[in-house]
Amino acid sequence: MVNSVGFKDRVTETIKGKKTRVLFLSLLVIIVALLPLGVNNYIEEVMTNTFFYIILALGLNIVIGYAGLVDLGYAAFFAVGAYTTGILMRYGLNFWLTIPIAVIFCVIAGIIIGGPTLRLRSDYLAIVTLGFGEITRITARNLKVTGGASGLVGIQRPTIFGHKLYQITDFYYTFFILVILAIIVSLRIYHSRLGRAWQYIREDEDAAEAMGIDPVKTKLYAYMIGAAFGGVAGAFFAVKMTAISPETFAFTQSAMILLAVILGGMGKIPGAILGAVFLVFFPEIFREIGQMRMLLFGILLVIIMVFRPQGLWPERKS
Amino acid sequence: MPILEVKKLTLRFGGLTAVNNLSFDMDENSIVSLIGPNGAGKTSAFNCLTGFYKGSEGDILFQGQSIFRQKPYKITKLGMARTFQNLRLFKDMTVLENVMSGMHSRTSAGVLGAVLRLPSQRQEEKKIRQVSEECLDFVGILDKQDRLARNLAYGDQRRVEWARALATHPKLILLDEPAAGLNHDEKDQLVDLIRRIQKDLGITVLLIEHDMGLVMKVSEKIVVIDYGQKIAEGSSEEVKNNPKVIEAYLGKEDEE
Amino acid sequence: MHVMTDFYIIIQQLVNGLILGSFYSLVALGYSMVYGIIKLLNFAHGDIYMVGAFVGFGALGLFGSVLGIGWLGITAALVISMVLVGFLGIVIHRVAYQPLLNKNAPRMSLLITAVGVSFTLFNAVMVMTSGEYKAFTTSLSYDGISVGPLNITYTQIIMVVATAVLMLGLYWFINRTMYGKAMRAIALDQDACRLMGINVTKTISLTFFVGSALAAAAGVMAGVYYGSIHFYMGFIIGLKAFTAAVIGGIGSIPGAMLGGLILGLLETAGTQLPFVGSAWKDVFTFGILILLLVTKPTGILGKSEIERM
């Protein structure tokens, strides 16, 4: 604990004051934006993958961090997004047009799962979301339109202003822009009427309701927005990979995204980013441990919860 | 027309009848107190009015409209605000943010407005802030708006509760033992505040309180309940001299 | 003649459903007991069942040469697995959950910890077994009682009887012993129990022991019955057993028993329905769960509680 306080002080000192923080952040954005000029394809690939998980972590963060709701089936939304885009493009629809449809489908999925269950206590919700995640995966396995167990292959690459996105650098920038958008959207919602309503409910649901806040509707919004993040990420995932299969969206995937959010610290944007970075880089750096890494993740999850439930990123000072 | 009419309200928990056939009404812009010995069913009745308990029988009319078994947030939206007996602040949020919660039901900005920072949304945010500051000023703790709620002194935390309830723009405010834990000076300020709520803001006040001095001082009407039933109703003088009330509080003489 | 065949099929499915239901019941009991006592949805419980199967498998391999791989060896493996996995349950409670209970941590933290434990267990077994299926070889025969095309094996009969014995034992333990009384008391009011001198932490550990041991028994029996085990086998059954516990009313012990049997029967019936079949049977089960949670979250035997402020 002594160490963590030291870390906290150091971090707050480095990014103290708005000016320094803006400077620091701009520098970070510039470095990340210029990175592809100086590194090889492998690093670019890993970074793109990181961006992708950051988007998912930010989406799940809205559900569990902001609204305080458990979701153990988040990969389902990402699956709905990816499959919607994959299937619609097979029928010849332009990629960019599939995005809003994917988002709408995900939001509907969010309503289907949240609507009837949000009145329930949190642990029931955990099981229902988990069950929903499994239902989605099994459905994708069993339907013809989703390509069954082998999934969809040969998804077309998208074009933008006549430029076809196919190189890793193209996707690097695409996902980088998405990350920035995801951060802006997260921040703006958090500092809005809805964001505050989530906080009120998380802190004291009865008191929030006494203030005229409809808890079910407010929580449902969290599911819908979280689902929309998953949908966008899924749509881009489909065209980057060009192939998707049901096993990509298994429980392990949901658990990984959950870990990213918890590891960094629930409800904190830099936390979710840090968590996602760790999640992708850790197995890349320790390649030789192979299968052991999932085991380590499990142990890590328990250790964090027992010793530092607020996550790695330091708490905001008051 | 009375602003609030409670008609034969009954609340049962399993075999226990917490509120039994309770009827009373409140005139617009009046101050009414609901009193009774410990465990008489005051808080249970209060929770039925605010929707936190679902009454078993009877009816509750607010401005002529039934709010019986309605959801709490709908009741608040209709113009009935409440405070909690044991403080229920959003402890890890600032005082201002706490009070801003009251404006939620009076505003409407949605996701799109927030993401795109539409002018209407920014306007609304400004208004939420402004109204909340006014409410804090009204209860006298505007200077503490940026502090975390958990770091305030107890008396000030009470004030945050009141300000938060006022920010919902109520027509009727229900205060659940607002004087509990306050010192003498703070109680005097509370009396003053309740009167200002009535006079300056034109809000009707329903008070549940143990402190008889305070109740006698501010109430225009007092409803006394015991064992969930109404045993007396009237002005402070009438209630004070009612033998049934004396019996409920002190016990029958021959029992001792 | 045709009617008779249908009749046999129904009986056969009933038996299958009963066996499946027995496994669900045994696992559901652990869920319900732990939930009843500390209001924790022990997410790792399905994985404990899986670990139980593997420990039993290991024990049978170790002692099989001495005791044989017939009923004697299997019984020994079952007992060894129940005891070892019971202790694993205690370790999990003490290491992962109790520190959070001491801190009065939010329920969400406990739940996530449980997810972590689950992840740890199934990945540990995956690494150890290289993710392969293991053949749970026994010398049990397919002999049994045959009437026409209907065949009920002795193994099936013994499984159901063994489940019944375990459940009766549990029922006796909960209702007739001091430890059982302490458990029920803690479920009602922890603080009062502490004041009355009951060692709350120890009693919770004991609950974990009993719940885990029952899951381990189910794991070993499932291994014997289906003939193969896999690190992922606990995941789905964890979900199903939770469903069973909810059907019966979570926190209620007879409820968990009943819920397991109902779910087992429903599921076997479900696979016979048109449009459901075996590919969709899990979807069918979760559909039931969601429907139930929405319409009657207290389950069949659960008590509805009035929340007081």
CSV table of N, CA and C in Angstrom, one decimal, chain C residues 288-298:
chain,number,residue,atom,x,y,z
C,288,ILE,N,-35.7,-20.2,-20.1
C,288,ILE,CA,-36.5,-20.5,-18.9
C,288,ILE,C,-36.0,-19.6,-17.8
C,289,LEU,N,-34.7,-19.6,-17.6
C,289,LEU,CA,-34.2,-18.8,-16.5
C,289,LEU,C,-34.6,-17.3,-16.6
C,290,ILE,N,-34.5,-16.7,-17.7
C,290,ILE,CA,-34.8,-15.3,-17.9
C,290,ILE,C,-36.3,-15.1,-17.6
C,291,LEU,N,-37.1,-16.0,-18.2
C,291,LEU,CA,-38.6,-15.9,-18.0
C,291,LEU,C,-38.9,-16.0,-16.5
C,292,LEU,N,-38.2,-16.9,-15.8
C,292,LEU,CA,-38.5,-17.1,-14.4
C,292,LEU,C,-38.1,-15.9,-13.6
C,293,LEU,N,-36.9,-15.4,-13.9
C,293,LEU,CA,-36.4,-14.3,-13.1
C,293,LEU,C,-37.3,-13.1,-13.3
C,294,VAL,N,-37.9,-12.9,-14.4
C,294,VAL,CA,-38.7,-11.8,-14.7
C,294,VAL,C,-40.1,-12.0,-14.0
C,295,THR,N,-40.6,-13.2,-14.1
C,295,THR,CA,-42.0,-13.4,-13.6
C,295,THR,C,-42.0,-13.8,-12.1
C,296,LYS,N,-41.1,-14.6,-11.7
C,296,LYS,CA,-41.2,-15.1,-10.2
C,296,LYS,C,-39.7,-15.2,-9.7
C,297,PRO,N,-39.1,-14.1,-9.4
C,297,PRO,CA,-37.7,-14.2,-9.0
C,297,PRO,C,-37.4,-14.9,-7.7
C,298,THR,N,-38.5,-15.1,-6.9
C,298,THR,CA,-38.2,-15.8,-5.7
C,298,THR,C,-38.3,-17.3,-5.8
